[in-house]
Tab-separated table of C-alpha atoms in Angstrom:
chain	number	residue	atom	x	y	z
A	1	UNK	CA	-0.015	-0.112	0.426
A	2	UNK	CA	0.924	3.549	-0.779
A	3	UNK	CA	0.489	7.044	0.615
A	4	UNK	CA	-0.823	8.655	-2.892
A	5	UNK	CA	-1.509	11.958	-0.717
A	6	UNK	CA	1.467	13.930	-0.725
A	7	UNK	CA	0.918	15.742	-4.550
A	8	UNK	CA	3.183	17.289	-6.254
A	9	UNK	CA	4.924	20.455	-5.483
A	10	UNK	CA	3.352	23.580	-6.422
A	11	UNK	CA	5.967	24.524	-8.466
A	12	UNK	CA	5.763	21.170	-9.635
A	13	UNK	CA	2.241	21.986	-10.924
A	14	UNK	CA	1.036	23.283	-13.976
A	15	UNK	CA	-0.415	27.643	-12.665
A	16	UNK	CA	-3.682	26.994	-11.200
A	17	UNK	CA	-4.705	30.465	-11.341
A	18	UNK	CA	-7.260	30.220	-14.254
A	19	UNK	CA	-7.989	26.352	-12.778
A	20	UNK	CA	-12.112	26.282	-12.169
A	21	UNK	CA	-12.824	25.422	-9.200
A	22	UNK	CA	-13.313	21.891	-8.402
A	23	UNK	CA	-16.442	19.526	-6.351
A	24	UNK	CA	-15.618	19.902	-2.278
A	25	UNK	CA	-14.062	15.735	-1.834
A	26	UNK	CA	-17.122	14.177	0.501
A	27	UNK	CA	-16.735	11.004	3.272
A	28	UNK	CA	-18.656	8.330	2.746
A	29	UNK	CA	-19.474	4.444	2.784
A	30	UNK	CA	-19.455	2.839	-1.672
A	31	UNK	CA	-19.619	-0.733	-1.745
A	32	UNK	CA	-17.132	-2.966	-3.354
A	33	UNK	CA	-19.278	-4.726	-6.461
A	34	UNK	CA	-15.986	-6.597	-8.251
A	35	UNK	CA	-12.953	-7.737	-7.087
A	36	UNK	CA	-9.860	-8.333	-9.941
A	37	UNK	CA	-6.720	-9.521	-10.331
A	38	UNK	CA	-4.753	-8.051	-11.995
A	39	UNK	CA	-1.124	-8.926	-11.789
A	40	UNK	CA	0.853	-10.640	-8.806
A	41	UNK	CA	-0.376	-9.185	-5.610
A	42	UNK	CA	-2.065	-6.803	-7.704
A	43	UNK	CA	-6.224	-6.551	-7.813
A	44	UNK	CA	-9.000	-3.987	-8.557
A	45	UNK	CA	-11.661	-3.235	-6.160
A	46	UNK	CA	-14.444	-1.400	-8.530
A	47	UNK	CA	-16.529	0.362	-6.490
A	48	UNK	CA	-20.186	1.235	-6.852
A	49	UNK	CA	-21.129	5.040	-7.320
A	50	UNK	CA	-23.830	4.566	-9.484
A	51	UNK	CA	-25.418	7.492	-8.037
A	52	UNK	CA	-22.289	10.164	-8.336
A	53	UNK	CA	-22.288	11.201	-4.146
A	54	UNK	CA	-18.521	10.787	-4.380
A	55	UNK	CA	-16.980	13.386	-7.413
A	56	UNK	CA	-14.791	12.254	-9.706
A	57	UNK	CA	-13.972	14.908	-12.408
A	58	UNK	CA	-10.112	14.494	-13.270
A	59	UNK	CA	-8.063	11.783	-14.222
A	60	UNK	CA	-5.302	11.286	-11.543
A	61	UNK	CA	-6.916	12.208	-8.106
A	62	UNK	CA	-6.992	9.961	-5.466
A	63	UNK	CA	-9.067	8.760	-2.448
A	64	UNK	CA	-8.482	8.214	1.376
A	65	UNK	CA	-9.963	4.748	2.497
A	66	UNK	CA	-10.595	3.759	5.886
A	67	UNK	CA	-9.960	0.099	7.587
A	68	UNK	CA	-11.375	-1.438	10.548
A	69	UNK	CA	-7.424	-2.749	11.457
A	70	UNK	CA	-7.327	-4.736	15.017
A	71	UNK	CA	-9.377	-2.147	16.120
A	72	UNK	CA	-8.258	0.642	14.479
A	73	UNK	CA	-9.241	2.590	12.417
A	74	UNK	CA	-6.566	3.261	9.719
A	75	UNK	CA	-6.453	5.759	6.404
A	76	UNK	CA	-4.301	5.162	3.419
A	77	UNK	CA	-4.704	7.096	-0.062
A	78	UNK	CA	-4.718	5.228	-3.031
A	79	UNK	CA	-5.098	6.884	-6.889
A	80	UNK	CA	-8.292	5.924	-8.752
A	81	UNK	CA	-7.417	3.880	-12.098
A	82	UNK	CA	-10.734	4.111	-13.723
A	83	UNK	CA	-12.031	7.156	-16.016
A	84	UNK	CA	-14.387	10.472	-14.744
A	85	UNK	CA	-15.587	9.806	-17.831
A	86	UNK	CA	-17.519	6.587	-16.454
A	87	UNK	CA	-18.311	8.154	-12.704
A	88	UNK	CA	-19.792	5.004	-12.113
A	89	UNK	CA	-18.334	2.942	-10.703
A	90	UNK	CA	-14.740	3.853	-8.809
A	91	UNK	CA	-11.739	1.910	-9.751
A	92	UNK	CA	-8.493	1.607	-7.124
A	93	UNK	CA	-5.374	-0.382	-8.154
A	94	UNK	CA	-3.752	-1.492	-5.517
A	95	UNK	CA	-0.715	-3.986	-4.867
A	96	UNK	CA	0.085	-5.732	-1.661
A	97	UNK	CA	2.540	-4.522	0.443
A	98	UNK	CA	2.770	-7.028	3.151
A	99	UNK	CA	3.835	-4.930	5.869
A	100	UNK	CA	1.037	-2.706	5.805
A	101	UNK	CA	-1.603	-2.578	6.760
A	102	UNK	CA	-5.074	-1.417	4.869
A	103	UNK	CA	-3.446	-3.353	1.557
A	104	UNK	CA	-3.064	-6.677	3.474
A	105	UNK	CA	-6.503	-6.694	5.163
A	106	UNK	CA	-8.122	-6.163	1.704
A	107	UNK	CA	-6.774	-8.602	0.415
A	108	UNK	CA	-7.871	-11.029	3.449
A	109	UNK	CA	-11.388	-9.730	3.787
A	110	UNK	CA	-12.855	-7.626	0.752
A	111	UNK	CA	-15.545	-9.026	-1.077
A	112	UNK	CA	-18.507	-8.091	-2.993
A	113	UNK	CA	-21.077	-5.965	-1.117
A	114	UNK	CA	-19.183	-4.913	1.410
A	115	UNK	CA	-18.735	-1.080	2.681
A	116	UNK	CA	-15.640	1.053	2.641
A	117	UNK	CA	-15.696	4.246	4.234
A	118	UNK	CA	-13.389	6.895	1.858
A	119	UNK	CA	-13.307	10.499	1.329
A	120	UNK	CA	-12.721	12.584	-2.488
A	121	UNK	CA	-11.481	12.885	-4.792
A	122	UNK	CA	-8.366	14.414	-3.380
A	123	UNK	CA	-5.451	15.868	-5.315
A	124	UNK	CA	-3.450	18.381	-7.906
A	125	UNK	CA	-1.941	16.035	-9.627
A	126	UNK	CA	-3.901	15.572	-12.239
A	127	UNK	CA	-4.620	15.851	-16.434
A	128	UNK	CA	-6.733	18.906	-17.100
A	129	UNK	CA	-7.921	18.772	-21.051
A	130	UNK	CA	-9.160	22.339	-21.049
A	131	UNK	CA	-5.831	23.390	-19.716
A	132	UNK	CA	-3.134	21.055	-20.689
A	133	UNK	CA	-3.108	20.891	-24.584
A	134	UNK	CA	0.669	19.567	-25.167
A	135	UNK	CA	1.290	16.596	-26.223
A	136	UNK	CA	1.504	13.744	-23.394
A	137	UNK	CA	4.668	11.804	-21.762
A	138	UNK	CA	3.059	9.176	-19.043
A	139	UNK	CA	6.344	7.897	-17.720
A	140	UNK	CA	5.704	5.151	-14.287
A	141	UNK	CA	7.308	2.468	-12.330
A	142	UNK	CA	5.489	-0.167	-10.833
A	143	UNK	CA	1.898	0.848	-9.486
A	144	UNK	CA	2.480	3.813	-10.108
A	145	UNK	CA	0.563	3.060	-13.275
A	146	UNK	CA	-2.818	3.632	-11.691
A	147	UNK	CA	-2.991	7.331	-12.170
A	148	UNK	CA	-1.585	7.048	-15.992
A	149	UNK	CA	-4.179	4.382	-16.519
A	150	UNK	CA	-6.764	6.883	-15.712
A	151	UNK	CA	-5.161	9.608	-17.724
A	152	UNK	CA	-5.398	7.067	-20.789
A	153	UNK	CA	-8.687	5.743	-20.260
A	154	UNK	CA	-10.391	9.548	-19.969
A	155	UNK	CA	-8.933	10.610	-23.034
A	156	UNK	CA	-10.128	7.072	-24.904
A	157	UNK	CA	-13.456	7.722	-23.556
A	158	UNK	CA	-13.927	11.413	-24.660
A	159	UNK	CA	-12.415	11.170	-28.291
A	160	UNK	CA	-9.178	12.888	-27.121
A	161	UNK	CA	-7.527	12.041	-29.485
A	162	UNK	CA	-3.723	13.580	-27.718
A	163	UNK	CA	-0.588	12.273	-29.065
A	164	UNK	CA	0.446	10.090	-25.566
A	165	UNK	CA	3.726	8.582	-24.884
A	166	UNK	CA	2.710	5.999	-22.035
A	167	UNK	CA	6.103	4.566	-20.739
A	168	UNK	CA	6.403	1.994	-18.170
A	169	UNK	CA	8.602	-0.134	-16.183
A	170	UNK	CA	8.352	-2.582	-14.324
A	171	UNK	CA	10.041	-5.854	-12.774
A	172	UNK	CA	9.457	-9.293	-15.002
A	173	UNK	CA	6.497	-9.580	-17.052
A	174	UNK	CA	4.082	-10.992	-13.898
A	175	UNK	CA	4.231	-7.806	-12.901
A	176	UNK	CA	2.990	-5.917	-15.645
A	177	UNK	CA	-0.074	-4.009	-14.526
A	178	UNK	CA	-3.402	-3.651	-16.905
A	179	UNK	CA	-0.880	-5.637	-19.405
A	180	UNK	CA	-3.814	-6.749	-21.783
A	181	UNK	CA	-5.572	-3.338	-21.724
A	182	UNK	CA	-2.637	-1.537	-22.339
A	183	UNK	CA	-1.432	-3.742	-25.358
A	184	UNK	CA	-5.304	-3.040	-27.103
A	185	UNK	CA	-5.353	0.525	-25.960
A	186	UNK	CA	-2.190	1.541	-28.182
A	187	UNK	CA	-2.913	-1.552	-30.935
A	188	UNK	CA	-6.419	0.514	-31.433
A	189	UNK	CA	-5.321	3.829	-31.023
A	190	UNK	CA	-2.809	5.918	-33.213
A	191	UNK	CA	-2.459	8.637	-30.826
A	192	UNK	CA	-0.510	6.173	-28.619
A	193	UNK	CA	2.276	4.899	-28.599
A	194	UNK	CA	2.993	1.701	-25.127
A	195	UNK	CA	6.435	0.615	-24.566
A	196	UNK	CA	6.993	-1.361	-21.337
A	197	UNK	CA	10.945	-1.506	-19.619
A	198	UNK	CA	11.860	-5.070	-17.812
A	199	UNK	CA	14.586	-4.897	-15.062
A	200	UNK	CA	14.391	-8.211	-15.293
A	201	UNK	CA	13.089	-9.811	-18.547
A	202	UNK	CA	12.887	-14.115	-18.727
A	203	UNK	CA	14.520	-15.388	-22.038
A	204	UNK	CA	11.031	-15.295	-23.427
A	205	UNK	CA	10.882	-11.690	-23.137
A	206	UNK	CA	11.171	-9.446	-26.912
A	207	UNK	CA	10.591	-6.247	-25.384
A	208	UNK	CA	12.755	-3.777	-24.206
A	209	UNK	CA	15.227	-4.903	-20.999
A	210	UNK	CA	16.782	-2.692	-17.688
A	211	UNK	CA	15.121	0.240	-15.860
A	212	UNK	CA	13.252	2.892	-16.584
A	213	UNK	CA	16.490	6.145	-16.812
A	214	UNK	CA	16.500	8.918	-18.401
A	215	UNK	CA	18.314	7.356	-20.973
A	216	UNK	CA	15.324	5.457	-22.005
A	217	UNK	CA	13.005	8.095	-21.733
A	218	UNK	CA	14.914	10.847	-23.684
A	219	UNK	CA	15.745	7.993	-26.837
A	220	UNK	CA	12.035	6.714	-27.012
A	221	UNK	CA	10.504	10.537	-26.233
A	222	UNK	CA	13.138	12.270	-28.400
A	223	UNK	CA	10.881	16.007	-28.707
A	224	UNK	CA	10.214	15.551	-24.853
A	225	UNK	CA	10.360	19.405	-24.687
A	226	UNK	CA	7.197	20.144	-26.255
A	227	UNK	CA	5.361	17.404	-23.892
A	228	UNK	CA	3.113	17.262	-20.650
A	229	UNK	CA	4.829	15.012	-18.649
A	230	UNK	CA	3.796	13.117	-15.506
A	231	UNK	CA	5.721	11.145	-13.572
A	232	UNK	CA	4.625	8.574	-10.603
A	233	UNK	CA	6.895	5.988	-8.910
A	234	UNK	CA	9.314	5.385	-6.496
A	235	UNK	CA	11.029	8.831	-5.228
A	236	UNK	CA	14.921	7.950	-6.730
A	237	UNK	CA	13.327	7.060	-10.218
A	238	UNK	CA	10.920	10.060	-10.087
A	239	UNK	CA	13.865	12.328	-9.039
A	240	UNK	CA	16.236	11.125	-11.921
A	241	UNK	CA	14.006	11.830	-14.631
A	242	UNK	CA	12.780	15.080	-13.396
A	243	UNK	CA	16.118	16.226	-13.231
A	244	UNK	CA	16.718	14.566	-17.096
A	245	UNK	CA	13.638	15.802	-18.469
A	246	UNK	CA	14.317	19.637	-16.926
A	247	UNK	CA	18.168	19.770	-18.970
A	248	UNK	CA	16.843	18.726	-21.820
A	249	UNK	CA	13.787	21.775	-21.864
A	250	UNK	CA	11.146	20.489	-20.016
A	251	UNK	CA	9.400	23.870	-18.513
A	252	UNK	CA	9.153	22.839	-14.878
A	253	UNK	CA	5.663	24.109	-15.195
A	254	UNK	CA	5.125	21.099	-17.444
A	255	UNK	CA	6.106	17.976	-15.187
A	256	UNK	CA	3.706	16.842	-12.842
A	257	UNK	CA	5.299	14.528	-10.531
A	258	UNK	CA	3.856	11.665	-8.454
A	259	UNK	CA	6.213	10.275	-5.500
A	260	UNK	CA	4.857	7.111	-3.739
A	261	UNK	CA	5.826	6.492	-0.472
A	262	UNK	CA	5.611	2.799	0.994
A	263	UNK	CA	3.537	3.297	4.238
A	264	UNK	CA	4.659	2.721	7.458
A	265	UNK	CA	4.216	-0.959	9.023
A	266	UNK	CA	2.362	-0.107	11.743
A	267	UNK	CA	0.224	3.894	11.142
A	268	UNK	CA	-1.188	5.967	13.131
A	269	UNK	CA	-4.286	7.370	11.740
A	270	UNK	CA	-4.044	9.871	9.219
A	271	UNK	CA	-7.698	11.679	9.453
């Protein structure tokens, strides 16, 4: 489980003065309607939001979940992976953190019909098509793919044929999240370029091999200076990529970062 509530610092975000005001976050119960196995130790929890009571306007935002762990209310933040163009359902795609509290609880106890207390949608790390007109470069590693998936799904749902480079770093082929859906999206959408690189590829892997490095990013997107870039993943990887992007001429206001931090094993309530 990860703490996604620490959004990009203000200097890393696009100017917000002209942005329309987002709907206020609400605290509410939503019921699980389906649980989907996505990859090794990764599940998607789909929640019923048919009444639209939890507002979700822009891709990249997150919700806080509250679970009763060992008699305590424990809050954790998770990015919404579904598209805000389909607000009737909210999907949270969560990687198991064995040392955490909330993700093990969900993996052990969650079943369809189970109500979960949550607050959202929250966050400033988001794509706004009315303000972000540039080509997109989405770069993520591991479970950092979740906000990128929300963005790509939103582009498709809204019919926004925005040039989009979608680069993803994973450990092995079994760890690739949304593998089939991303491949199908890329094959059917000419505006989308999807590329995976594996740090521990097997003998049968024919794609890119190696870590998600600045060299890899600049090789795959040579005109990145014209892009609006979204980065999400481990701190050290994202820091290196952000520095390389700035050096390559991407203005700081067009670099959005979300750094996922593993939640402590025993954390106090955060709400």
